[in-house]
Coordinates of C-alpha atoms in Angstrom, one line a residue:
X15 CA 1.2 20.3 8.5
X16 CA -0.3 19.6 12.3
X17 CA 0.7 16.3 13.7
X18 CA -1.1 13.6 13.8
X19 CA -3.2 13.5 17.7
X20 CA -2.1 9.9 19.8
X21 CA -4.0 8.4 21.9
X22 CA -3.1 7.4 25.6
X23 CA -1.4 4.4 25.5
X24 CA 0.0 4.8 22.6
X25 CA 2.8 6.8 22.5
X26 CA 6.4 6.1 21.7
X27 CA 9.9 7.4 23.1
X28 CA 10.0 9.7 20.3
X29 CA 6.5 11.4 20.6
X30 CA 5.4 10.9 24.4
X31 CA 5.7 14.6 25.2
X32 CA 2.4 14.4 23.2
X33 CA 0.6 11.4 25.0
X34 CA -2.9 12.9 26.6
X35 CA -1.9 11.9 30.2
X36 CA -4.8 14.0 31.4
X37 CA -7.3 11.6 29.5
X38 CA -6.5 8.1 29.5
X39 CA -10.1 6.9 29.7
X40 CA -9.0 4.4 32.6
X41 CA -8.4 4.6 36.5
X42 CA -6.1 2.2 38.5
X43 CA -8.3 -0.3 39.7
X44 CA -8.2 -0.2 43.7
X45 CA -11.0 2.2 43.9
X46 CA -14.1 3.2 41.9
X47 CA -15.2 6.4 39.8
X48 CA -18.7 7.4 38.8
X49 CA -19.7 10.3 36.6
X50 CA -22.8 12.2 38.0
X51 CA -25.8 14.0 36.8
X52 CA -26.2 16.4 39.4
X53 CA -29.6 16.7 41.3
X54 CA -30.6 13.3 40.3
X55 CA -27.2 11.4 40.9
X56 CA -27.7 9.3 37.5
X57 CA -25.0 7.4 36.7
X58 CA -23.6 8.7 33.4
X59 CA -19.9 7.1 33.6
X60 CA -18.0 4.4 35.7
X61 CA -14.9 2.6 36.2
X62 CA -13.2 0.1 38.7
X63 CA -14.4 -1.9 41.7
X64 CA -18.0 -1.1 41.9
X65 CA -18.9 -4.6 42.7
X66 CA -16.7 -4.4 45.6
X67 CA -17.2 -0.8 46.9
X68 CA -20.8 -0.6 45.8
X69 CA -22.2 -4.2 45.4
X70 CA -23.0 -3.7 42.2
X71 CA -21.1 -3.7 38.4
X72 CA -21.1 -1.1 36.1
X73 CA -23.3 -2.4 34.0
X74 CA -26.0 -2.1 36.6
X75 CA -25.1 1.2 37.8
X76 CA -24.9 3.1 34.2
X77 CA -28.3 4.9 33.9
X78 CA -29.5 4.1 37.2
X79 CA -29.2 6.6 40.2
X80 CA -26.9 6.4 43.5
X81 CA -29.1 7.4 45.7
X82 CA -30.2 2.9 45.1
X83 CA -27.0 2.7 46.5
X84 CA -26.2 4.6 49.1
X85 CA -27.6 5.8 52.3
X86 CA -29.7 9.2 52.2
X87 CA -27.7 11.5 54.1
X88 CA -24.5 10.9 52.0
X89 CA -26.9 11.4 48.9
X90 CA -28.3 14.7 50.0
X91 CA -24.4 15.7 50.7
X92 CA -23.8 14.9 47.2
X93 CA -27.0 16.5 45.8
X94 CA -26.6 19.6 47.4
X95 CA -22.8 20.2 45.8
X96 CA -23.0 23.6 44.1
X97 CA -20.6 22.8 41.1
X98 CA -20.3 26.3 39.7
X99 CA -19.0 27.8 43.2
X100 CA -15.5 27.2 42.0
X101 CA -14.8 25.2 45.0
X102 CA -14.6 21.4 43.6
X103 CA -11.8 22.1 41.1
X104 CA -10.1 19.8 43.6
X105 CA -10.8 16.3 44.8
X106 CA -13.0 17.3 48.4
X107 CA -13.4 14.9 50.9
X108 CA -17.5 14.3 51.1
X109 CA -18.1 11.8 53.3
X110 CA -17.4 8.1 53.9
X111 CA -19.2 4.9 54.8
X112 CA -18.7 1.3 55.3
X113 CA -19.0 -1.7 52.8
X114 CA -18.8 -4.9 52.9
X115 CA -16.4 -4.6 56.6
X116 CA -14.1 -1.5 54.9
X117 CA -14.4 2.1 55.3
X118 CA -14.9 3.8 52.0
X119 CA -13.7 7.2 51.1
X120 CA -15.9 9.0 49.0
X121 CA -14.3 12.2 47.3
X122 CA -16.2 14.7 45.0
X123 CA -14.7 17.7 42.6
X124 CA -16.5 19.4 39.2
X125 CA -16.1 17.8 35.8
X126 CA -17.6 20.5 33.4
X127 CA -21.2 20.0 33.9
X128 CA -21.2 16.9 35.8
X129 CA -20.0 15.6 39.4
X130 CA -17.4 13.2 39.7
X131 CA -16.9 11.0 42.3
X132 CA -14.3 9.0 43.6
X133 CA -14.7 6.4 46.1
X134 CA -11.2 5.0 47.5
X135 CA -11.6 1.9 50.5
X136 CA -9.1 2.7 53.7
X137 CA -6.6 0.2 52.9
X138 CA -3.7 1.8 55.5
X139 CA -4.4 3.6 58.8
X140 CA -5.4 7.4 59.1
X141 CA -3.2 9.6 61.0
X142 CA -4.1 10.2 64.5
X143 CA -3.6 13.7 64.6
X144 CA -2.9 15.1 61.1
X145 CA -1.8 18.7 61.8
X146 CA 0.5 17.4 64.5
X147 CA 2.2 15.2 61.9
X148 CA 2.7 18.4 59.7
X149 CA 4.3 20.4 62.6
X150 CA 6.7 17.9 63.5
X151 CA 7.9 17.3 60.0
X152 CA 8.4 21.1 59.1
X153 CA 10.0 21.6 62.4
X154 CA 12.8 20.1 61.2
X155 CA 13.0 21.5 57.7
X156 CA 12.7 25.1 59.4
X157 CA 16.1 24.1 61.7
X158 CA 18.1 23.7 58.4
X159 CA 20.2 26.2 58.0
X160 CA 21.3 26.0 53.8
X161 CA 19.2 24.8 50.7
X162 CA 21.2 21.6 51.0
X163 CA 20.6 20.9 54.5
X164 CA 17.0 21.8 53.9
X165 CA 17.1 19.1 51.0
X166 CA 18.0 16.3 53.7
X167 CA 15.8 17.2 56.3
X168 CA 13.2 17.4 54.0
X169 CA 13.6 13.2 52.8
X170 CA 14.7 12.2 56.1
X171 CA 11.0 13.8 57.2
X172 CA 9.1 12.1 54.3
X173 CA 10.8 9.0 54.8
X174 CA 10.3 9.0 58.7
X175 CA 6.5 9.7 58.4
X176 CA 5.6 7.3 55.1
X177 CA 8.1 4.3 55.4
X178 CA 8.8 4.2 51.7
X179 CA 11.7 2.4 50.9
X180 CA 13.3 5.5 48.8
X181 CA 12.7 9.2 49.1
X182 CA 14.7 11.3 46.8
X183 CA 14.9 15.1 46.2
X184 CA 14.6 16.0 42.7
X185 CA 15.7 19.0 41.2
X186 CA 15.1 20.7 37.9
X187 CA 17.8 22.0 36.8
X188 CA 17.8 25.2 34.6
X189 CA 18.3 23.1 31.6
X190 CA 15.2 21.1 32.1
X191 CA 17.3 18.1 33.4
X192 CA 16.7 16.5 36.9
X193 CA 19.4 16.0 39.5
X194 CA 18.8 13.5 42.8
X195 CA 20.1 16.3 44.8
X196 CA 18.7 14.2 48.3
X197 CA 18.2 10.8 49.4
X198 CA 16.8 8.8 52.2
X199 CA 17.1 5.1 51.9
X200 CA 17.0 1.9 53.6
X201 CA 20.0 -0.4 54.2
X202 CA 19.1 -3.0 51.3
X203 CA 18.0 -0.2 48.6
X204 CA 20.7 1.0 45.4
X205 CA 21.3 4.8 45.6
X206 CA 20.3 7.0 43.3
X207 CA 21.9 9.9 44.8
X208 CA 23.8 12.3 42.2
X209 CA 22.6 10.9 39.3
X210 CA 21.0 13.0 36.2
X211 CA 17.8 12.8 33.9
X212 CA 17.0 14.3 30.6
X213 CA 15.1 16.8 30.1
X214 CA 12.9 14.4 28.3
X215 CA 12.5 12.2 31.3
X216 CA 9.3 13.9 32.9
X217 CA 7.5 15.1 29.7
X218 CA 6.3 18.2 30.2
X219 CA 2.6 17.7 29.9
X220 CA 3.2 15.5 33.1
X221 CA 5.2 18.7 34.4
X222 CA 2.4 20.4 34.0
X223 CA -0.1 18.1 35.9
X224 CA 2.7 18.1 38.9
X225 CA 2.2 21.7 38.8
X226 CA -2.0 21.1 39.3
X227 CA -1.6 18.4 41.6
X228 CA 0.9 18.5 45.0
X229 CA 0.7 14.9 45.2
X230 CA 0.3 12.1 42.7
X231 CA 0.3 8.6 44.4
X232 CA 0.4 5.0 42.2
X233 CA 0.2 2.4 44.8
X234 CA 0.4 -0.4 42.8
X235 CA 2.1 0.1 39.5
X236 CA 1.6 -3.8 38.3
X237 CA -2.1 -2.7 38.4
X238 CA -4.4 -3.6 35.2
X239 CA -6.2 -0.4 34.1
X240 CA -10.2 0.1 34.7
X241 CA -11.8 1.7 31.3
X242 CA -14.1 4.2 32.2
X243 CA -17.5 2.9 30.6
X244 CA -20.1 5.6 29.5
X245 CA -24.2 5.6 28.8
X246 CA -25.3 5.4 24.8
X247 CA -25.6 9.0 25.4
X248 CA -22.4 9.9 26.8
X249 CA -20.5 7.9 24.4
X250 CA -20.5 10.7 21.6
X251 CA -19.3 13.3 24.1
X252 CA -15.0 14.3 24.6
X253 CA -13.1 11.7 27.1
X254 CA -13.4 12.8 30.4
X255 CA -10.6 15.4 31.9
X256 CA -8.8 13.4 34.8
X257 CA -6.1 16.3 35.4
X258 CA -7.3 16.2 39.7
X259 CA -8.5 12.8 39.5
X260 CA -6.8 10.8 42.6
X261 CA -7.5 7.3 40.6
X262 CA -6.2 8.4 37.0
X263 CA -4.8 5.9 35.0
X264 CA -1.1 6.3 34.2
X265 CA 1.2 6.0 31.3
X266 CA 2.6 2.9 30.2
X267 CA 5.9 4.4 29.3
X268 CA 6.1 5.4 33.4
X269 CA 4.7 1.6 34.4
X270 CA 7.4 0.0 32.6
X271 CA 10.0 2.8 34.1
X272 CA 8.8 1.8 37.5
X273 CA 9.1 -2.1 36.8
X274 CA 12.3 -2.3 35.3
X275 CA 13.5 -0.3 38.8
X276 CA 11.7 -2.7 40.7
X277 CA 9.1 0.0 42.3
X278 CA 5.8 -0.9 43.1
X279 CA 4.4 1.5 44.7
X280 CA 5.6 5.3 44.1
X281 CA 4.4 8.7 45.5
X282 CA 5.3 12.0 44.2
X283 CA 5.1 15.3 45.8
X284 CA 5.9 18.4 44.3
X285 CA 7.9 21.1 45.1
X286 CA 6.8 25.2 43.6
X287 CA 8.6 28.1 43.8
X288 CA 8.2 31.6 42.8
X289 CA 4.5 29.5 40.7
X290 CA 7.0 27.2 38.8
X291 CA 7.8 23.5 39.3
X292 CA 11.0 23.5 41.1
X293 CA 11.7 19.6 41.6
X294 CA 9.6 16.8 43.1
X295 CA 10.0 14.6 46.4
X296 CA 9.9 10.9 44.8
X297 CA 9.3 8.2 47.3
X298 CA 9.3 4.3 45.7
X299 CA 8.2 1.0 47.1
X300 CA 9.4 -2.3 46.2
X301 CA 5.6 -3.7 47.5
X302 CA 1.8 -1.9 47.4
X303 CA 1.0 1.2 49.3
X304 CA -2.4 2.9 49.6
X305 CA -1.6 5.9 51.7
X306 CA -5.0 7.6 52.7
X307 CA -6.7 10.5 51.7
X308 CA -6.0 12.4 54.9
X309 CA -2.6 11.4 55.2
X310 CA -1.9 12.3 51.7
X311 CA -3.9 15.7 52.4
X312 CA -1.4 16.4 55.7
X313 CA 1.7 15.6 52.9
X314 CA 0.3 18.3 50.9
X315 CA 0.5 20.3 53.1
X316 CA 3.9 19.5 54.2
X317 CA 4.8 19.9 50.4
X318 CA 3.5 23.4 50.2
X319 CA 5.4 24.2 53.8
X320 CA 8.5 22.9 52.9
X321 CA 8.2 24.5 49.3
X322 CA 8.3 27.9 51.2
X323 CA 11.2 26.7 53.6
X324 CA 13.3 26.0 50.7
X325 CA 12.5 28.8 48.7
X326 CA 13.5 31.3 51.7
X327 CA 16.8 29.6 51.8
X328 CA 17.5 30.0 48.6
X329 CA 16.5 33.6 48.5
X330 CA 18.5 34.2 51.5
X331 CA 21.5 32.6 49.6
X332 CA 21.0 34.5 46.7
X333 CA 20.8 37.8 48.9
X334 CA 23.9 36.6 50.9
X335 CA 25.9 36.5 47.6
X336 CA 25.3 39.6 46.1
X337 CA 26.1 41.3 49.3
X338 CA 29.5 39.7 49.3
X339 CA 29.7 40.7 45.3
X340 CA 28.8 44.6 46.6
X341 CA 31.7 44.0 50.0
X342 CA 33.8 43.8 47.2
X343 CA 33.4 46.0 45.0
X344 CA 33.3 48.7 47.5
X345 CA 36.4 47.0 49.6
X346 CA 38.0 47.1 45.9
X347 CA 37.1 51.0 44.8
X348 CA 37.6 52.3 48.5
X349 CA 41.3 50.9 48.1
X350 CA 42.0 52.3 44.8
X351 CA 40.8 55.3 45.6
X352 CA 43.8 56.7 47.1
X353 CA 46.1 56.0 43.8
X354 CA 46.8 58.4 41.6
X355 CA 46.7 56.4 38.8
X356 CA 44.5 53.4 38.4
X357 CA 46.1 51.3 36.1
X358 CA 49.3 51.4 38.9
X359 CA 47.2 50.8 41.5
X360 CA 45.1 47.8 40.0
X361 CA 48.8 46.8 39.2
X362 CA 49.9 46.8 42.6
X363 CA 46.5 45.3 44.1
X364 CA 46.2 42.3 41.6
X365 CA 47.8 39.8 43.8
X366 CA 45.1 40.2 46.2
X367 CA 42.3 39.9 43.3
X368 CA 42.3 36.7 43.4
X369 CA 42.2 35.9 46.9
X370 CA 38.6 37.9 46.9
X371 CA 36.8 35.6 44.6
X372 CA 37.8 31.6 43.9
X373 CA 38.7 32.0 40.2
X374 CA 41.4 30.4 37.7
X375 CA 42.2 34.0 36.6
X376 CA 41.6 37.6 36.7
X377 CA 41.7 39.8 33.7
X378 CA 42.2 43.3 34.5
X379 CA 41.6 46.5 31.6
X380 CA 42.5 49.8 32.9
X381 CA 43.8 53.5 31.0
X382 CA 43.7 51.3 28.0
X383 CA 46.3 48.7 29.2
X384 CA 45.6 44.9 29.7
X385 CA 47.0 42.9 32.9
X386 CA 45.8 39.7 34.0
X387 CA 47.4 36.5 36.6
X388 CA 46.0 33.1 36.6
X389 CA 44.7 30.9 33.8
X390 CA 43.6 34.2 32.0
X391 CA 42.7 34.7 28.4
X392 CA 44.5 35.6 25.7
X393 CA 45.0 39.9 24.4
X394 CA 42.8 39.8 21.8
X395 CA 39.8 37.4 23.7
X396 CA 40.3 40.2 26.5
X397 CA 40.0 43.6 24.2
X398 CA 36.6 41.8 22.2
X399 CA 35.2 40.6 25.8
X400 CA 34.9 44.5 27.1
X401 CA 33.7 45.6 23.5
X402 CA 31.4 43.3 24.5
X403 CA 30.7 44.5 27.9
X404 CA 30.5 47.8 27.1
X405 CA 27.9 47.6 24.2
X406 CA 25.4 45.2 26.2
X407 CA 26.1 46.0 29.8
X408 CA 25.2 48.5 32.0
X409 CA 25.6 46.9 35.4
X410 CA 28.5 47.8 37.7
X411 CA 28.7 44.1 38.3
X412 CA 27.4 41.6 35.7
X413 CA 28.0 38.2 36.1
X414 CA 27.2 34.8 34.2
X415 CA 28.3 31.1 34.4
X416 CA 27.5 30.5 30.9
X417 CA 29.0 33.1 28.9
X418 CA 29.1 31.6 25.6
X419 CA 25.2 31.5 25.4
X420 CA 25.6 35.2 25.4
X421 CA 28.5 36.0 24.0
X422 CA 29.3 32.9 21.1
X423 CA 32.9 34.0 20.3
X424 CA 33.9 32.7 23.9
X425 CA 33.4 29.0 22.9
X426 CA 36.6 29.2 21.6
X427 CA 38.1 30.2 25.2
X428 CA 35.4 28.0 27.4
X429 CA 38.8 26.4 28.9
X430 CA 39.8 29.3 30.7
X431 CA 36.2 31.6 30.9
X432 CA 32.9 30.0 30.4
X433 CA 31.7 32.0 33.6
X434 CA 33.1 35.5 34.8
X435 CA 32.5 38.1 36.9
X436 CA 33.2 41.7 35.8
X437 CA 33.5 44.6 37.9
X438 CA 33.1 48.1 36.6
X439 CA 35.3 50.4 38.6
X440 CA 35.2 53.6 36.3
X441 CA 32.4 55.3 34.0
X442 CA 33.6 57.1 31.4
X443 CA 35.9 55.1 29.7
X444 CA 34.7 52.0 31.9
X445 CA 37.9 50.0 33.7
X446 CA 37.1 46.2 34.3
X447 CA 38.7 43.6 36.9
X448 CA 37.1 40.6 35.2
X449 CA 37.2 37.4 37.4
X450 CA 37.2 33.6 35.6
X451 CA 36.3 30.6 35.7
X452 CA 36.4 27.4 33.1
X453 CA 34.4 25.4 31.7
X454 CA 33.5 22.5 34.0
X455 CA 33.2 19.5 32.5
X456 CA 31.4 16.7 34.8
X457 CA 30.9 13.1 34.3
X458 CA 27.0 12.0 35.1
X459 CA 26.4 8.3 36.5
X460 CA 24.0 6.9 34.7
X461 CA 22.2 4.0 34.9
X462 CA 24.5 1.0 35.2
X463 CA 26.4 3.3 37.6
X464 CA 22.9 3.5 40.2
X465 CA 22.8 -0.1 40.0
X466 CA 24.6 -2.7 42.8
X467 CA 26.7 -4.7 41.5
X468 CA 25.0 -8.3 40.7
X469 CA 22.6 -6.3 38.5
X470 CA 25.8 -4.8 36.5
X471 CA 27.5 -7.3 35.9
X472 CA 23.3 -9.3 34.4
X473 CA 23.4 -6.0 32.1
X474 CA 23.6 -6.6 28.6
X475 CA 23.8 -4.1 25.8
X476 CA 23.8 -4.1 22.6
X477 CA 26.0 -1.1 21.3
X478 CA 24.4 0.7 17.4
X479 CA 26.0 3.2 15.8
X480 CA 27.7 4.9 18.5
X481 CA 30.0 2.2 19.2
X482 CA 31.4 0.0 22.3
X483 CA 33.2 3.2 23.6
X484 CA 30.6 5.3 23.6
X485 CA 28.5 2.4 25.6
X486 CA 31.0 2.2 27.8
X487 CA 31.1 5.8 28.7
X488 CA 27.9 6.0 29.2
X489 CA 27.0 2.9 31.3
X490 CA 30.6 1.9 32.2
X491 CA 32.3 -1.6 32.1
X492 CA 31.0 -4.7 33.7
X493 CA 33.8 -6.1 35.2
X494 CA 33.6 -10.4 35.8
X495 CA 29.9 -10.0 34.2
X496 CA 28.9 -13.7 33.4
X497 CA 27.1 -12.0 30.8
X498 CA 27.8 -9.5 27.5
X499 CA 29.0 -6.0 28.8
X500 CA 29.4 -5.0 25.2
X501 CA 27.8 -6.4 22.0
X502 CA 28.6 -5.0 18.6
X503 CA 26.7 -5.5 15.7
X504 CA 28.5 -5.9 12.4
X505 CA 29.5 -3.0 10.4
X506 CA 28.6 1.0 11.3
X507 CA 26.2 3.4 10.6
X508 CA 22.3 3.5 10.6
X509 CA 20.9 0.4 10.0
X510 CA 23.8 -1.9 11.2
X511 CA 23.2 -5.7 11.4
X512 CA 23.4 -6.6 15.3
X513 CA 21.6 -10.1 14.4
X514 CA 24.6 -11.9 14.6
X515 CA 25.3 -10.2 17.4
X516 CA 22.9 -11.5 20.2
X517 CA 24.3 -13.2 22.8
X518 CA 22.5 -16.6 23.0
X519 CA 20.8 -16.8 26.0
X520 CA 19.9 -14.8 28.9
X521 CA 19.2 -14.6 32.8
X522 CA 15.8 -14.1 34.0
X523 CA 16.4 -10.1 34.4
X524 CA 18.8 -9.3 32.2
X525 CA 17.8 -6.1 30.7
X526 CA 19.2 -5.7 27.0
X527 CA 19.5 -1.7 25.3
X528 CA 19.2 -1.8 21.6
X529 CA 20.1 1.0 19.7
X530 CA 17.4 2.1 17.4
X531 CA 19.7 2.5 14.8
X532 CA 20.3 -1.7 14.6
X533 CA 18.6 -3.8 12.6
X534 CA 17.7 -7.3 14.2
X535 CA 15.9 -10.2 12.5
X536 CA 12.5 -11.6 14.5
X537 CA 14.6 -14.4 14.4
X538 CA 17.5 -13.5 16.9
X539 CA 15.0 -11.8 19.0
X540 CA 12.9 -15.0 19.6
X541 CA 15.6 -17.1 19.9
X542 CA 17.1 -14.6 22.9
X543 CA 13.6 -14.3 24.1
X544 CA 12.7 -17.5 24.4
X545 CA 15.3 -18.6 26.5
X546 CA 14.1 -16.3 29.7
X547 CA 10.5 -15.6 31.3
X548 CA 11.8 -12.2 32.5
X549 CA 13.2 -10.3 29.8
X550 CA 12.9 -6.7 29.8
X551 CA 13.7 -5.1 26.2
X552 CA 14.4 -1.1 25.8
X553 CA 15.7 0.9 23.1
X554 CA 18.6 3.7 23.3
X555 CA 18.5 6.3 20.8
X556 CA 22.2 7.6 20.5
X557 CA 24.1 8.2 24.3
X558 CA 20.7 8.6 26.0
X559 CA 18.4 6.7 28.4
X560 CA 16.5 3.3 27.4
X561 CA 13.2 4.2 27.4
X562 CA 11.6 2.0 30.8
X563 CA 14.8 3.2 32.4
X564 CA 14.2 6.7 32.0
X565 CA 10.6 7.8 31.1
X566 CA 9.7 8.8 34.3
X567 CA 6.6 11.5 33.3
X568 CA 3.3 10.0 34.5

């Protein structure tokens, strides 16, 4: 059975990988957007602030042509776009003009059949030399000599050039999570640096839209959205595709994420490697920002640039390690080579083994006969770990820092080997020195932990099925909080009573997690709502994220 579609807007935390970002059927209301005819330049679509951009509402534009509107050179520009060139898949620059005492952008790409244009008012200053901006920025990303120095040069440079308050790197990590691996901040600004995001957090429809789109830019998130009105005759036709649009509306999930961070204004820019979304450059602002199209062009650009930097670094770090994996196993073979047996000699060398590589332990199985030093495993883990090997290797060195993913009986030794290196230094029957390393088991800050310390001590939660502890790990403990750190509803289990529970009243920005497992009455919740004009409400499911806390996709 096919689920059911949901619009834009209405999505929930469980089903907003599905929300049609790319088709919200709104624009953020600082600029306008009209839907073309070509040729004529009839008015089939339009949204936002006509009457200030174009002197006219939308009401009086639908049907009618722009060339009323606008003087006839920029018309003829706009008539003589060939849309089946392939070359407006992309917002393009087209011209602009004053209004009303404000320069107006006007920016044109292909939407199917029709043209679509965008007109955005200058509300921040242009560059003065655009390509100079982009040399001086990836000037200093090229001096960085490692992936992590490259990750704080590359902030520092975003930060320098736009003056957001925070610039953070990113990172994706291979389990779809995201790490801050970067920041850039001012004085006054909570860090965010180290901390972790679901997998879930960026949706991956709105991965996929990063992947389209270098930059994505919401400079005022408290905006209202503009509905895109259509002609009698457009109304029948599919909602428009906004994947390029620069004005596209955004998701509510992602507005309330911003505002319960206290962003206003946020720009992303994305970083690809080898074709695939690597991480993103997110810069917030605690007031409006309406960087300009050519300063947001020279940022793409920089993007794209630094995306190349890094990806070279990390190449070259790749390289530089399995160099020093092949320096060893030759340094390791050319020094055996002179025993006459190989099991003695591995004997006699295994003190050094482990001054080679930075392991726990070393496992060594030579002429049949098991040695290891260190934290090593056990006989029998050993003599199944190169039956292993030997049936699904055929690599001299083979290496993995998740072994039980590939080999599931080594759960039960994660302690002592969840990654390893294994040398082959024979052929027929194959010898092994197998290097290892445990699992490492890392606590995450979350969310309380990003946030200073007045703002802890206002955060309430109310702890469901999962328990106090299990809040408290997660969020940790508010220590002298005038307010509830923990509040447990009565009883356990799905569908536990927190009624009783709610703590009477509230600051103005407290932000309270339910679990979505609790019952509440409408009762307790008006009575807790009604005692503050700021209250921001979220719900938990399990250990994760509250939803405006950590839906971050746009």
């Amino acid at each position: 059975m096919s689920e059911k579609p949901i619009e834009f807007g209405q999505a929930t935390l469980t089903d907003c990988d599905r929300e049609p970002i790319h088709i919200p059927g709104s624009i953020q209301p600082h600029g306008a957007l009209l839907v073309l005819e070509p040729g004529s330049l009839r008015v089939l679509e339009a949204a936002g602030d006509t009457a200030g951009l174009l002197g006219a509402d939308i009401a009086a534009l639908l049907n009618g042509s722009l060339a009323d509107r606008l003087p006839h050179a920029d018309c003829a520009k706009l008539a003589g776009l060939n849309l089946s060139d392939g070359k407006l898949t992309r917002p393009h620059h087209i011209f602009s003009f004053r209004w009303d005492g404000r320069l107006v952008d006007a920016l044109a790409q292909a939407s199917g059949d029709a043209l679509l244009l965008e007109l955005e008012p200058q509300l921040e200053s242009d560059p003065d030399d655009s390509l100079g901006l982009v040399q001086d920025m990836i000037g200093h990303v090229q001096k960085a000599r490692t992936p992590e120095a490259c990750y704080e040069t590359i902030v520092d440079a975003v930060r320098s050039e736009t003056g957001f308050d925070r610039v953070m790197l990113y990172r994706f990590l291979e389990d779809g999570c995201g790490s801050v691996e970067a920041e850039a901040r001012g004085d006054d600004v909570p860090s965010f640096l180290g901390l972790r995001y679901p997998a879930s957090d960026i949706p991956r429809q709105a991965r996929a839209l990063y992947l389209q789109n270098w930059i994505r830019v919401i400079p005022d998130a408290r905006y209202r959205p503009s509905p895109i009105l259509r002609t009698t005759a457009q109304a029948a036709t599919p909602p428009r595709d906004l994947s390029h649009s620069v004005l596209r509306s955004v998701s509510p999930i992602h507005l309330e994420y911003l505002a319960n961070m206290g962003v206003v204004a946020s720009m992303s820019l994305s970083i690809i490697i080898d074709g695939a979304l690597w991480g993103l450059i997110a810069c917030h602002h605690r007031s409006p920002r309406f960087p300009t199209y050519r300063r947001r062009v020279a940022l793409e650009l920089f993007a794209q640039m630094a995306s190349f930097q890094l990806e070279t670094k990390l190449e070259a770090e790749a390289l530089g390690s399995r160099l020093r994996q092949k320096n060893i196993s030759e340094e390791l073979i050319a020094a055996l080579s002179g025993e006459a047996e190989l099991e003695a000699g591995l004997r006699r060398f295994q003190p050094r083994l482990l001054q080679y590589i930075q392991a726990a332990g070393v496992a060594i199985w030579a002429d049949g006969k098991f040695n290891s030093a260190g934290n090593a495993i056990g006989s029998e883990e050993r003599a199944g770990l190169v039956r292993w090997l030997n049936e699904t290797t055929t690599q001299g060195v083979f290496h993995t820092d998740r072994l039980s993913d590939l080999y599931p009986p080594a759960t039960a030794f994660a302690d002592k080997a969840s990654g390893i290196l294994a040398l082959s230094v024979s052929r027929t029957p194959r010898d092994y020195v197998i290097w290892l390393r445990p699992e490492l088991v890392q606590t995450v800050a979350g969310i309380r932990a990003s946030l200073p310390a007045p703002d802890r001590a206002r955060l309430g939660i109310i702890a469901g099925n999962y328990g106090a502890a299990g809040a408290l790990d997660l969020y940790g403990p508010a220590a002298g909080s005038p307010g509830p750190a923990i509040v447990e509803p009565s009883g356990a289990g799905p569908g536990a009573d927190a009624s009783s529970s709610m703590p009477p009243s509230l600051c103005a920005g407290d932000i309270v997690i339910i679990n979505n497992n609790c019952r509440l009455s409408s009762a307790s919740i008006a009575a807790v709502v009604a005692t503050t004009d700021d209250l921001s409400l979220g719900i938990v499911c399990g250990l994760r994220f509250s939803s405006p806390l950590s839906s971050r996709g746009d």
